[in-house]
Amino acid sequence: MRMLSTRGVAPPASISDAIAAGLAPDGGLYMPESLPTFAPTDFDDDATLAQVAKHLLQPFFAGDALERELDAICDTAFAIEPPLRAFGESGDFILELFHGATAAFKDYGAGFLAAALAALPRGNKPLTIIVATSGDTGAAVGAAFHRKPGVRVAILYPDGRVSPRQAHQLGCFGDNVRAFRVAGSFDDCQRLVKTLLSDAAFKQEVPLGSANSISLGRLLPQMAYYAHASLAHSRATGRSLNFVVPTGNLGNAMACFLARRMSLPIGRIVLANNANDVLAKFFAGDDYAPQSSLSTLANAMDVGAPNNFERLQWLEPDATALRTQLSAESVDDDEIRDTIVDAFQRHGETICPHTACAVRVLQRLRAEGVEGVEGDWAVVSTAHPAKFPEVVEPLIGREVPLPPALAAMLERPSHAQALADDAGALRAILHD
Ligand SMILES: *Cc1c(COP(=O)(O)O)cnc(C)c1O
């Protein structure tokens, strides 16, 4: 199947070219030219997550260089099944997407992208992936590419502006994954990455790739866990499952939206924002107005201009129609704190600040009795609470035990190289 740019100027690309390129050359985001639809009976009753992923993604890869690799890529990326389990007292569910290497949902998309890029044929020069991170993305990308042959990774993060635990994680890979602590902000890191990625002459000498969240190689595979969970739920109950998705750049929720368009048994999709409320305002009826981002307790969602909004508008250009298909709510830091405390005291559940936004939104929908709220709901849990001990531990008054993968990572030595906010310095390092 062909992939089209949302800006409509770049020529259509194969899915492997779209995955290799990240961004389309006209500055747009790639989207599949059509969305196949599925019936629940298209999937085996006991299909694993990897099997669901293969079936769901196959049409996009038909005729592509990666088609024959798709099964192996899915086996690598979807080895860990996310539990869908009961949560609280109202018959709700929680979909835990944090059981991967770095304990956040980004492990799924990064794992798929890494396996896909490693399987692509290329010349004899290694591919260098450069990624700017404010914390979670860099670790997921580092873990996914660690020791993959023919690929090296440069992680750029703002020195002193990620948590100590996050910094340790980013620097602990070694081998083909290097961390750089940049004298600047996250925006400066992103600018450095963009400068190099758009430097055609440099890319001739040092082949570069991108792994940020706009890549189709991260977006499409995320549909798999929504498909898997909703199919299991509909088999068990005959009902569709509604989701509340913690949302920043709109990648995770976009995947849920696409899965519903492909006829999976998904009911309502509600986006949970933190105080960065650009989407909540849009879905309440305002014009879409990107803002500069605010710092909140749910820092992986501190996004003022969600970059996947362009994909949503491309799929559904009519704002009124779009507002009938999705909704969004914003949650402030006080509510995040209250929700973490409440979940612990009433249900013995420890949740991360991002997950708390989704839990709060579902409570609000219930309290307001909005239409359709009677159905079955799953809140999406995007990260393990042990990733955010500074926030969570003082609220619940105890330590959050580390999951084993995270504990192992924190025991490894960690090193990051200092880097000036200067594209020339980065070029010189990557040349060696
Ligand atoms: C990245 C991230 C999010 C936001 O996901 P988007 O796809 O950017 O909307 C939410 N929670 C956690 C823990 C994350 O790391």
Coordinates of N, CA and C in Angstrom, one line a residue, residues 9 15 38 47 68 132-133 158 172 193 219 225 232 239 262 289 292 297 303-304 313 317 356 368 390 395:
V9 N 2.1 17.3 -1.1 CA 3.1 17.7 -2.1 C 4.1 16.6 -2.4
I15 N 5.8 1.8 2.4 CA 5.9 1.9 3.8 C 7.3 1.9 4.3
F38 N -11.8 -4.8 9.4 CA -11.7 -6.2 9.8 C -13.0 -6.5 10.6
A47 N -6.0 -15.5 19.7 CA -4.8 -14.8 19.0 C -4.0 -14.1 20.0
R68 N 8.0 -9.6 4.0 CA 8.4 -11.0 4.4 C 9.0 -10.9 5.8
A132 N 15.9 13.4 20.0 CA 15.8 14.3 21.1 C 14.8 13.8 22.1
T133 N 15.1 13.9 23.3 CA 14.1 13.4 24.3 C 14.0 14.3 25.5
P158 N 18.2 17.5 27.4 CA 18.6 18.7 28.0 C 19.3 18.5 29.4
C172 N 22.8 4.6 30.2 CA 23.2 3.2 30.7 C 23.4 2.2 29.6
V193 N 18.5 18.2 16.2 CA 18.1 17.0 15.5 C 17.6 17.4 14.1
L219 N 3.8 4.8 15.0 CA 2.4 5.0 15.1 C 1.5 3.7 14.8
Y225 N -2.3 -3.2 20.3 CA -2.8 -3.5 21.7 C -4.2 -3.0 21.9
A232 N -10.5 -9.1 22.8 CA -10.7 -10.0 23.9 C -11.9 -9.6 24.7
R239 N -19.6 -6.9 24.1 CA -19.7 -5.4 24.0 C -18.4 -4.8 23.6
M262 N -10.8 1.0 11.6 CA -10.6 -0.3 11.0 C -11.6 -1.3 11.5
A289 N -5.6 26.0 18.6 CA -4.6 27.0 18.8 C -3.4 26.5 19.6
S292 N 2.5 27.4 23.9 CA 3.8 26.9 24.3 C 3.5 26.0 25.5
L297 N 3.1 17.7 36.4 CA 3.6 16.5 37.0 C 3.6 15.3 36.0
V303 N 2.9 19.0 26.2 CA 3.0 19.3 24.7 C 2.0 20.4 24.5
G304 N 2.4 21.5 23.9 CA 1.5 22.5 23.6 C 1.0 22.5 22.1
Q313 N -6.6 15.8 11.4 CA -7.3 16.8 10.5 C -7.3 16.3 9.1
P317 N -11.2 16.4 7.9 CA -11.0 17.8 7.8 C -12.1 18.7 8.5
A356 N -2.9 8.8 36.0 CA -3.8 9.5 36.9 C -4.7 10.5 36.1
E368 N -20.5 13.5 35.8 CA -21.3 14.4 35.0 C -22.4 13.6 34.3
E390 N 9.7 10.8 42.4 CA 9.7 12.1 43.1 C 8.2 12.6 43.2
L395 N 3.3 11.2 47.9 CA 1.9 11.2 47.9 C 1.3 9.9 48.6

